[in-house]
Amino acid sequence: MLQHKRILLIISGGIAAYKCLELIRRLRGQGAAVRCVLTKSATEFVTPLSVAALSGDKVYGDLFSLTDEHEMGHIQLSRDADLLVVVPATANILARMAQGIADDLATTVLLATDKKVMAAPSMNVRMWEHAATVSNLGLLRHRGIEILGPDSGDMACGEFGEGRMVEPTDILAAIQAHFTDEGRLNGLRALITSGPTHEPVDPVRYIANRSSGKQGHAIASALARLGAHTTLVTGPTRQNDPSGVEVVHIETAREMLAACEKALPADIAVCAAAVSDWRVAQEADQKIKKDGATPSLSLTENPDILRTLSQPGNDRPRLVVGFAAETGDVIEKAMPKRANKGCDWIVANDVSPETGTFGGDTNQVHLITKTECESWPKMSKQEVATLLARRIADQFHPPAAAE
Ligand code: CTP
């Protein structure tokens, strides 16, 4: 519940602005007080009247309106909020935030605030991938702004790709997580692996897999949000570095193991990476040429990072969590995998192509511990991450103690 929490929504002018109405309704349903600032272009997508009716409050929009400034100065708007959420966050408002531009009420409040800020980007895939947006997001994350999503999928412009705003339920979950879980993992260290590994064949070719890193990166974000000092060791992915997380970029399984060992000691380890099981025994130092014969690759096994971290010893994290990417009888295959790897929990998921899990935005997982197996409904990878981080926090500080 969000009883007595004061949320300031900054609504900018994107097609996803209509989704704010559902978010406001859900936030108020949870007991939150919602106040909204609309940019001028946001009013082209949602009317201030609908926003005011749903939020039950006056809607703010004009920096230079004498009445608005008199009743509620931009500093006061920030002072009176516990959390600011920019939703949708267009490429334009993200750019203005990154550059510290304050040319309307929304950006002035964002520049004047010392409160936690979340932003849910929403834009066309090419705008999302543009170097300017990438660098603006890097800056904002570095400053501790929590970026929610975006998802990928069909877009209002008729294209397909990344840039679609996350659903209001995901934004609500992140807001709830912020209030209920804040600080629960303070003082603990977490180590996460994510993404694929690339195993070189020669200077231009490598062996890899389809892992997107979405789940592992979301888990690192969720643990950091709970206050854990979090290190993410990641193979090559298209994911942005999460806010508030120390990120180590590697390519091969052996580099991943070395980076993990360097990040120890840790209290929590979550191995979500799709580590390549094998590497080429002898990497060619020159590009292999087509000389008529078909080359054959001789492979050798890679180190098992999860098994190594699970080994008993002084450096063993207190809780080690693995993932089991399976096809077919997921639970039957994952249970012995947990025991065999020596980890405490295993999160099993079905990665058959028809599930769309690999690279997709949703996941349906089973949490397998030493004593039980719990099946979670299909949900977004961010929600899986939030729930898993909560379960991890319960392990260290049982819920009653966290109140
Ligand atoms: N894992 C690891 N290092 C490896 C291989 C896997 O850390 N060299 C970890 C993964 O990050 C995951 C777990 O082990 O947490 C299980 O990975 P998975 O690919 O499902 O299993 P494998 O051990 O590779 O076994 P198999 O492919 O035969 O199912």
Coordinates of C-alpha atoms and ligand atoms in Angstrom, one line a residue:
M1 CA 0.0 0.0 0.0
L2 CA 1.1 3.6 -0.6
Q3 CA -0.9 5.2 2.2
H4 CA 0.3 8.8 2.9
K5 CA 2.9 8.6 0.1
R6 CA 3.0 11.8 -2.1
I7 CA 3.8 11.1 -5.7
L8 CA 4.5 14.0 -8.2
L9 CA 4.0 12.8 -11.7
I10 CA 5.7 14.8 -14.4
I11 CA 3.8 14.1 -17.6
S12 CA 5.6 14.9 -20.9
G13 CA 4.2 14.9 -24.4
G14 CA 4.4 11.4 -25.8
I15 CA 1.7 9.1 -27.2
A16 CA 2.0 7.0 -24.0
A17 CA 0.7 9.9 -21.9
Y18 CA -2.8 8.4 -22.0
K19 CA -1.4 5.5 -19.9
C20 CA -0.8 8.0 -17.1
L21 CA -4.5 8.1 -16.4
E22 CA -4.4 4.4 -15.5
L23 CA -1.3 4.9 -13.4
I24 CA -2.9 7.8 -11.5
R25 CA -6.0 5.6 -10.8
R26 CA -3.9 2.7 -9.6
L27 CA -1.7 4.9 -7.4
R28 CA -4.8 6.5 -5.8
G29 CA -6.3 3.0 -5.4
Q30 CA -3.2 2.2 -3.3
G31 CA -3.8 5.2 -1.1
A32 CA -1.2 7.6 -2.6
A33 CA -1.7 11.3 -3.0
V34 CA -1.0 12.1 -6.7
R35 CA -0.1 15.6 -7.9
C36 CA 0.6 16.2 -11.6
V37 CA 2.7 18.6 -13.7
L38 CA 2.0 18.6 -17.4
T39 CA 4.3 19.9 -20.0
K40 CA 2.7 22.0 -22.7
S41 CA 3.0 19.2 -25.3
A42 CA 1.5 16.7 -22.8
T43 CA -1.7 18.7 -23.0
E44 CA -1.9 17.7 -26.7
F45 CA -2.2 14.0 -25.6
V46 CA -4.2 14.2 -22.3
T47 CA -6.4 17.0 -21.1
P48 CA -5.6 18.7 -17.8
L49 CA -9.3 18.1 -16.9
S50 CA -9.0 14.3 -17.1
V51 CA -5.7 14.4 -15.1
A52 CA -7.3 16.7 -12.5
A53 CA -10.4 14.6 -12.2
L54 CA -8.4 11.4 -11.7
S55 CA -5.8 12.9 -9.4
G56 CA -8.3 14.8 -7.4
D57 CA -5.9 17.8 -7.4
K58 CA -5.2 20.9 -9.4
V59 CA -2.9 20.3 -12.4
Y60 CA 0.2 22.4 -12.7
G61 CA 1.7 23.4 -16.0
D62 CA 2.9 27.0 -16.3
L63 CA 6.1 28.2 -14.7
F64 CA 5.1 31.8 -15.1
S65 CA 1.5 31.6 -14.0
L66 CA 1.2 34.0 -11.2
T67 CA -1.5 32.0 -9.5
D68 CA 0.4 28.7 -9.8
E69 CA 3.6 30.2 -8.5
H70 CA 1.7 31.9 -5.8
E71 CA -0.2 28.8 -4.7
M72 CA 2.5 26.3 -5.3
G73 CA 6.0 27.4 -6.2
H74 CA 8.1 25.0 -8.2
I75 CA 10.3 24.4 -5.1
Q76 CA 7.3 23.7 -3.0
L77 CA 6.0 21.1 -5.6
S78 CA 9.2 19.2 -5.0
R79 CA 9.2 19.7 -1.3
D80 CA 5.7 18.3 -0.9
A81 CA 6.6 15.1 -2.8
D82 CA 8.2 11.9 -1.6
L83 CA 9.0 10.7 -5.1
L84 CA 9.0 12.2 -8.6
V85 CA 8.1 10.1 -11.6
V86 CA 8.5 11.3 -15.2
V87 CA 5.9 9.3 -17.2
P88 CA 6.1 9.2 -20.1
A89 CA 9.7 10.5 -20.4
T90 CA 10.1 11.6 -24.0
A91 CA 13.6 11.9 -25.6
N92 CA 13.2 15.6 -25.4
I93 CA 12.5 15.8 -21.6
L94 CA 15.3 13.3 -20.9
A95 CA 17.7 15.5 -23.0
R96 CA 16.6 18.6 -21.0
M97 CA 17.0 16.8 -17.7
A98 CA 20.5 15.6 -18.7
Q99 CA 21.6 19.1 -19.7
G100 CA 20.0 20.8 -16.7
I101 CA 17.7 22.9 -18.8
A102 CA 14.8 24.5 -16.9
D103 CA 12.6 26.2 -19.5
D104 CA 9.2 25.1 -18.2
L105 CA 7.6 24.1 -14.9
A106 CA 8.3 20.4 -15.4
T107 CA 12.0 20.7 -16.0
T108 CA 12.4 23.4 -13.4
V109 CA 10.9 21.2 -10.7
L110 CA 13.2 18.4 -11.9
L111 CA 16.2 20.6 -11.6
A112 CA 15.2 22.0 -8.2
T113 CA 14.4 18.6 -6.6
D114 CA 16.5 16.7 -4.2
K115 CA 14.0 13.8 -4.1
K116 CA 14.3 10.5 -5.8
V117 CA 13.4 10.6 -9.5
M118 CA 12.1 7.8 -11.7
A119 CA 11.6 8.1 -15.5
A120 CA 9.7 5.8 -17.9
P121 CA 11.1 6.5 -21.4
S122 CA 8.7 6.3 -24.3
M123 CA 9.9 7.0 -27.9
N124 CA 10.5 5.6 -31.4
V125 CA 13.2 2.9 -31.6
R126 CA 15.5 5.1 -33.6
M127 CA 15.2 8.0 -31.1
W128 CA 15.9 5.5 -28.3
E129 CA 19.0 4.2 -30.1
H130 CA 20.3 7.6 -31.1
A131 CA 23.7 8.4 -29.6
A132 CA 22.4 11.6 -28.0
T133 CA 19.7 9.6 -26.1
V134 CA 22.1 6.9 -25.1
S135 CA 24.5 9.5 -23.7
N136 CA 21.7 11.4 -21.9
L137 CA 20.5 8.2 -20.3
G138 CA 24.0 7.4 -19.2
L139 CA 24.3 10.8 -17.5
L140 CA 20.9 10.5 -15.8
R141 CA 21.6 7.0 -14.5
H142 CA 24.9 8.1 -13.2
R143 CA 23.1 10.8 -11.2
G144 CA 20.9 8.1 -9.7
I145 CA 17.7 8.6 -11.7
E146 CA 16.0 5.3 -12.0
I147 CA 15.1 4.4 -15.6
L148 CA 12.1 2.1 -15.9
G149 CA 12.2 0.0 -19.1
P150 CA 11.5 0.7 -21.9
D151 CA 9.9 -2.5 -23.4
S152 CA 10.1 -3.5 -27.0
G153 CA 7.1 -4.2 -29.2
D154 CA 4.8 -2.7 -31.7
M155 CA 4.9 1.1 -31.6
A156 CA 2.3 3.7 -32.3
C157 CA 4.4 4.9 -35.3
G158 CA 3.9 1.5 -36.9
E159 CA 7.5 0.3 -36.2
F160 CA 8.7 -2.4 -34.0
G161 CA 11.5 -2.2 -31.5
E162 CA 12.7 -0.9 -28.2
G163 CA 11.2 2.3 -26.8
R164 CA 7.7 1.4 -25.8
M165 CA 6.8 2.6 -22.4
V166 CA 6.6 0.0 -19.7
E167 CA 3.1 -0.8 -18.5
P168 CA 1.5 1.2 -15.7
T169 CA 1.5 -2.0 -13.6
D170 CA 5.3 -2.1 -13.9
I171 CA 5.6 1.5 -12.9
L172 CA 3.4 0.9 -10.0
A173 CA 5.5 -2.1 -8.9
A174 CA 8.7 0.0 -9.1
I175 CA 7.1 2.7 -7.0
Q176 CA 5.8 0.2 -4.4
A177 CA 9.2 -1.4 -4.3
H178 CA 10.8 1.9 -3.8
F179 CA 8.7 2.6 -0.6
T180 CA 8.4 -0.9 0.8
D181 CA 11.9 -2.2 0.2
E182 CA 14.1 0.9 0.5
G183 CA 17.2 0.1 2.5
R184 CA 16.3 -3.6 3.3
L185 CA 19.6 -4.7 1.9
N186 CA 21.7 -1.9 3.2
G187 CA 25.2 -3.0 4.2
L188 CA 25.1 -6.2 2.1
R189 CA 27.1 -6.9 -1.1
A190 CA 25.5 -8.5 -4.1
L191 CA 27.2 -10.0 -7.2
I192 CA 25.2 -10.6 -10.4
T193 CA 26.2 -12.2 -13.7
S194 CA 24.2 -11.3 -16.8
G195 CA 24.1 -11.6 -20.6
P196 CA 25.9 -14.1 -22.9
T197 CA 29.6 -14.7 -23.2
H198 CA 31.4 -14.4 -26.4
E199 CA 34.1 -17.1 -27.0
P200 CA 36.5 -16.2 -29.8
V201 CA 37.2 -18.5 -32.7
D202 CA 39.6 -16.2 -34.4
P203 CA 40.1 -12.4 -34.4
V204 CA 36.7 -11.8 -36.1
R205 CA 34.4 -14.7 -35.2
Y206 CA 33.0 -15.9 -31.9
I207 CA 30.6 -18.4 -30.4
A208 CA 27.7 -16.8 -28.5
N209 CA 24.0 -17.3 -27.6
R210 CA 20.8 -15.3 -27.7
S211 CA 20.7 -14.1 -24.1
S212 CA 19.7 -10.4 -23.9
G213 CA 20.8 -9.7 -20.4
K214 CA 17.4 -8.2 -19.6
Q215 CA 16.7 -10.5 -16.6
G216 CA 20.1 -10.2 -15.0
H217 CA 20.3 -6.5 -15.4
A218 CA 16.8 -6.1 -13.9
I219 CA 17.9 -8.2 -10.9
A220 CA 21.0 -6.0 -10.4
S221 CA 18.8 -2.9 -10.5
A222 CA 16.3 -4.4 -8.0
L223 CA 19.0 -5.4 -5.5
A224 CA 20.6 -2.0 -5.7
R225 CA 17.2 -0.4 -5.2
L226 CA 17.0 -2.3 -1.9
G227 CA 20.3 -0.9 -0.8
A228 CA 22.7 -3.7 -1.6
H229 CA 26.2 -2.6 -2.8
T230 CA 25.8 -4.3 -6.2
T231 CA 28.3 -5.4 -8.8
L232 CA 27.1 -6.6 -12.2
V233 CA 29.4 -8.7 -14.3
T234 CA 28.0 -8.7 -17.8
G235 CA 28.8 -10.1 -21.2
P236 CA 28.1 -8.1 -24.3
T237 CA 24.4 -7.0 -24.4
R238 CA 22.4 -4.0 -25.6
Q239 CA 21.3 -3.2 -22.1
N240 CA 22.2 0.1 -20.5
D241 CA 24.2 0.0 -17.3
P242 CA 21.7 0.1 -14.4
S243 CA 21.7 3.1 -12.0
G244 CA 23.6 2.8 -8.8
V245 CA 25.3 -0.5 -9.8
E246 CA 29.0 -1.1 -10.4
V247 CA 29.3 -2.7 -13.8
V248 CA 32.1 -4.8 -15.1
H249 CA 32.0 -5.6 -18.8
I250 CA 33.6 -8.8 -20.0
E251 CA 33.5 -11.0 -23.1
T252 CA 34.5 -14.6 -22.2
A253 CA 33.5 -17.1 -19.5
R254 CA 37.0 -17.0 -18.1
E255 CA 36.9 -13.2 -17.9
M256 CA 33.5 -13.4 -16.2
L257 CA 34.9 -15.8 -13.6
A258 CA 38.0 -13.6 -12.9
A259 CA 35.7 -10.5 -12.5
C260 CA 33.4 -12.4 -10.1
E261 CA 36.3 -13.6 -8.0
K262 CA 37.6 -10.1 -7.9
A263 CA 34.2 -8.8 -6.7
L264 CA 34.2 -11.2 -3.7
P265 CA 33.5 -11.2 -0.8
A266 CA 29.7 -10.9 -1.4
D267 CA 26.7 -11.8 0.7
I268 CA 24.5 -12.6 -2.3
A269 CA 25.4 -14.0 -5.7
V270 CA 22.9 -14.3 -8.5
C271 CA 24.1 -16.1 -11.7
A272 CA 21.7 -15.1 -14.4
A273 CA 24.3 -15.1 -17.2
A274 CA 24.0 -17.6 -20.1
V275 CA 27.6 -18.6 -19.9
S276 CA 28.9 -20.5 -23.0
D277 CA 29.6 -24.0 -21.8
W278 CA 32.5 -24.4 -24.2
R279 CA 35.2 -22.4 -25.8
V280 CA 37.4 -23.1 -28.8
A281 CA 40.4 -25.0 -27.5
Q282 CA 42.9 -23.2 -29.6
E283 CA 41.8 -19.7 -30.7
A284 CA 43.4 -18.9 -34.1
D285 CA 45.5 -15.7 -34.0
Q286 CA 44.8 -15.0 -37.7
K287 CA 41.4 -15.0 -39.4
I288 CA 40.7 -18.5 -40.6
K289 CA 40.6 -18.4 -44.4
K290 CA 38.4 -20.5 -46.8
D291 CA 41.0 -22.7 -48.4
G292 CA 38.8 -25.5 -49.7
A293 CA 38.7 -27.6 -46.6
T294 CA 35.9 -27.3 -44.0
P295 CA 37.5 -26.4 -40.7
S296 CA 36.4 -28.2 -37.6
L297 CA 36.5 -26.6 -34.2
S298 CA 37.8 -28.5 -31.2
L299 CA 36.0 -27.3 -28.0
T300 CA 37.0 -27.4 -24.4
E301 CA 34.8 -26.9 -21.4
N302 CA 34.5 -23.4 -19.8
P303 CA 34.7 -22.9 -16.0
D304 CA 31.4 -23.1 -14.3
I305 CA 31.0 -19.8 -12.5
L306 CA 27.9 -20.8 -10.5
R307 CA 29.5 -24.0 -9.3
T308 CA 32.7 -22.2 -8.3
L309 CA 30.9 -19.5 -6.3
S310 CA 28.8 -22.2 -4.6
Q311 CA 31.8 -24.1 -3.3
P312 CA 32.0 -24.2 0.5
G313 CA 34.7 -21.9 1.8
N314 CA 35.2 -18.6 3.6
D315 CA 34.4 -16.6 0.4
R316 CA 31.2 -18.4 -0.4
P317 CA 28.3 -15.8 -0.5
R318 CA 25.7 -16.6 2.1
L319 CA 23.0 -17.0 -0.6
V320 CA 23.9 -18.3 -4.0
V321 CA 21.1 -18.2 -6.7
G322 CA 21.4 -19.9 -10.1
F323 CA 19.2 -19.9 -13.1
A324 CA 18.2 -22.9 -15.1
A325 CA 17.3 -22.3 -18.7
E326 CA 15.5 -25.4 -19.8
T327 CA 13.3 -26.7 -22.5
G328 CA 10.7 -29.4 -21.8
D329 CA 10.3 -30.7 -18.3
V330 CA 11.6 -27.5 -16.6
I331 CA 11.2 -28.4 -12.9
E332 CA 12.4 -32.0 -13.3
K333 CA 15.5 -30.8 -15.0
A334 CA 16.2 -27.8 -12.7
M335 CA 15.9 -29.6 -9.3
P336 CA 18.9 -31.9 -9.8
K337 CA 20.7 -28.9 -11.3
R338 CA 20.4 -27.0 -8.1
A339 CA 21.9 -29.9 -6.1
N340 CA 24.5 -30.6 -8.7
K341 CA 25.7 -27.0 -8.8
G342 CA 25.6 -26.6 -5.0
C343 CA 23.7 -23.4 -5.0
D344 CA 21.0 -22.5 -2.5
W345 CA 18.2 -21.6 -4.9
I346 CA 17.6 -22.0 -8.6
V347 CA 15.3 -20.0 -10.7
A348 CA 14.1 -22.2 -13.5
N349 CA 12.5 -21.0 -16.7
D350 CA 11.4 -22.4 -20.0
V351 CA 13.4 -21.0 -22.9
S352 CA 11.7 -22.9 -25.7
P353 CA 11.3 -20.5 -28.6
E354 CA 7.5 -20.4 -28.3
T355 CA 7.8 -18.9 -24.8
G356 CA 9.6 -15.8 -26.1
T357 CA 11.6 -15.7 -22.9
F358 CA 15.1 -15.4 -24.5
G359 CA 15.3 -11.7 -25.5
G360 CA 11.6 -11.1 -24.6
D361 CA 10.2 -8.8 -21.9
T362 CA 8.3 -11.5 -19.9
N363 CA 9.3 -14.6 -17.9
Q364 CA 7.6 -17.4 -16.2
V365 CA 9.8 -18.9 -13.5
H366 CA 9.8 -21.5 -10.8
L367 CA 11.8 -20.7 -7.6
I368 CA 13.4 -23.9 -6.4
T369 CA 14.9 -24.0 -2.9
K370 CA 16.3 -26.9 -0.9
T371 CA 12.8 -27.6 0.4
E372 CA 10.2 -26.3 -2.0
C373 CA 9.3 -25.3 -5.5
E374 CA 7.1 -22.3 -6.1
S375 CA 5.8 -21.5 -9.5
W376 CA 5.3 -17.8 -10.2
P377 CA 2.8 -16.5 -12.9
K378 CA 4.1 -15.1 -16.1
M379 CA 5.1 -11.5 -15.5
S380 CA 7.5 -8.9 -16.8
K381 CA 11.3 -9.5 -16.2
Q382 CA 11.3 -6.3 -14.1
E383 CA 8.5 -7.8 -11.9
V384 CA 10.4 -11.1 -11.6
A385 CA 13.5 -9.1 -10.5
T386 CA 11.5 -7.1 -7.9
L387 CA 10.0 -10.3 -6.4
L388 CA 13.3 -12.1 -6.4
A389 CA 15.0 -9.2 -4.7
R390 CA 12.3 -9.1 -2.1
R391 CA 12.6 -12.9 -1.5
I392 CA 16.4 -12.4 -1.1
A393 CA 15.7 -9.5 1.4
D394 CA 13.3 -11.8 3.3
Q395 CA 16.1 -14.3 3.7
F396 CA 18.4 -11.7 5.3
H397 CA 15.8 -9.7 7.2
P398 CA 12.5 -11.5 7.7
P399 CA 9.6 -9.2 6.7
A400 CA 8.4 -8.6 10.3
A401 CA 11.8 -7.3 11.2
A402 CA 11.9 -5.0 8.2
E403 CA 8.7 -3.1 9.2
Ligands
CTP1 N1 26.5 -21.2 -15.4 C1 27.7 -20.7 -15.0 N2 28.8 -21.0 -15.7 C2 28.8 -21.9 -16.7 C3 27.5 -22.4 -17.1 C4 26.4 -22.1 -16.4 O1 27.8 -19.9 -14.1 N3 29.9 -22.2 -17.4 C5 25.3 -20.9 -14.6 C6 24.3 -20.0 -15.3 O2 24.5 -18.6 -15.1 C7 23.0 -20.5 -14.6 C8 23.3 -21.9 -14.3 O3 24.7 -22.1 -14.3 O4 22.8 -19.8 -13.4 C9 22.7 -22.9 -15.1 O5 22.9 -22.6 -16.5 P1 22.3 -23.5 -17.6 O6 22.8 -23.0 -18.9 O7 20.9 -23.7 -17.4 O8 23.0 -24.9 -17.3 P2 24.3 -25.6 -17.6 O9 25.2 -25.7 -16.4 O10 25.0 -24.8 -18.8 O11 23.9 -27.0 -18.1 P3 23.1 -27.5 -19.4 O12 23.4 -26.5 -20.4 O13 23.7 -28.8 -19.6 O14 21.7 -27.6 -19.0

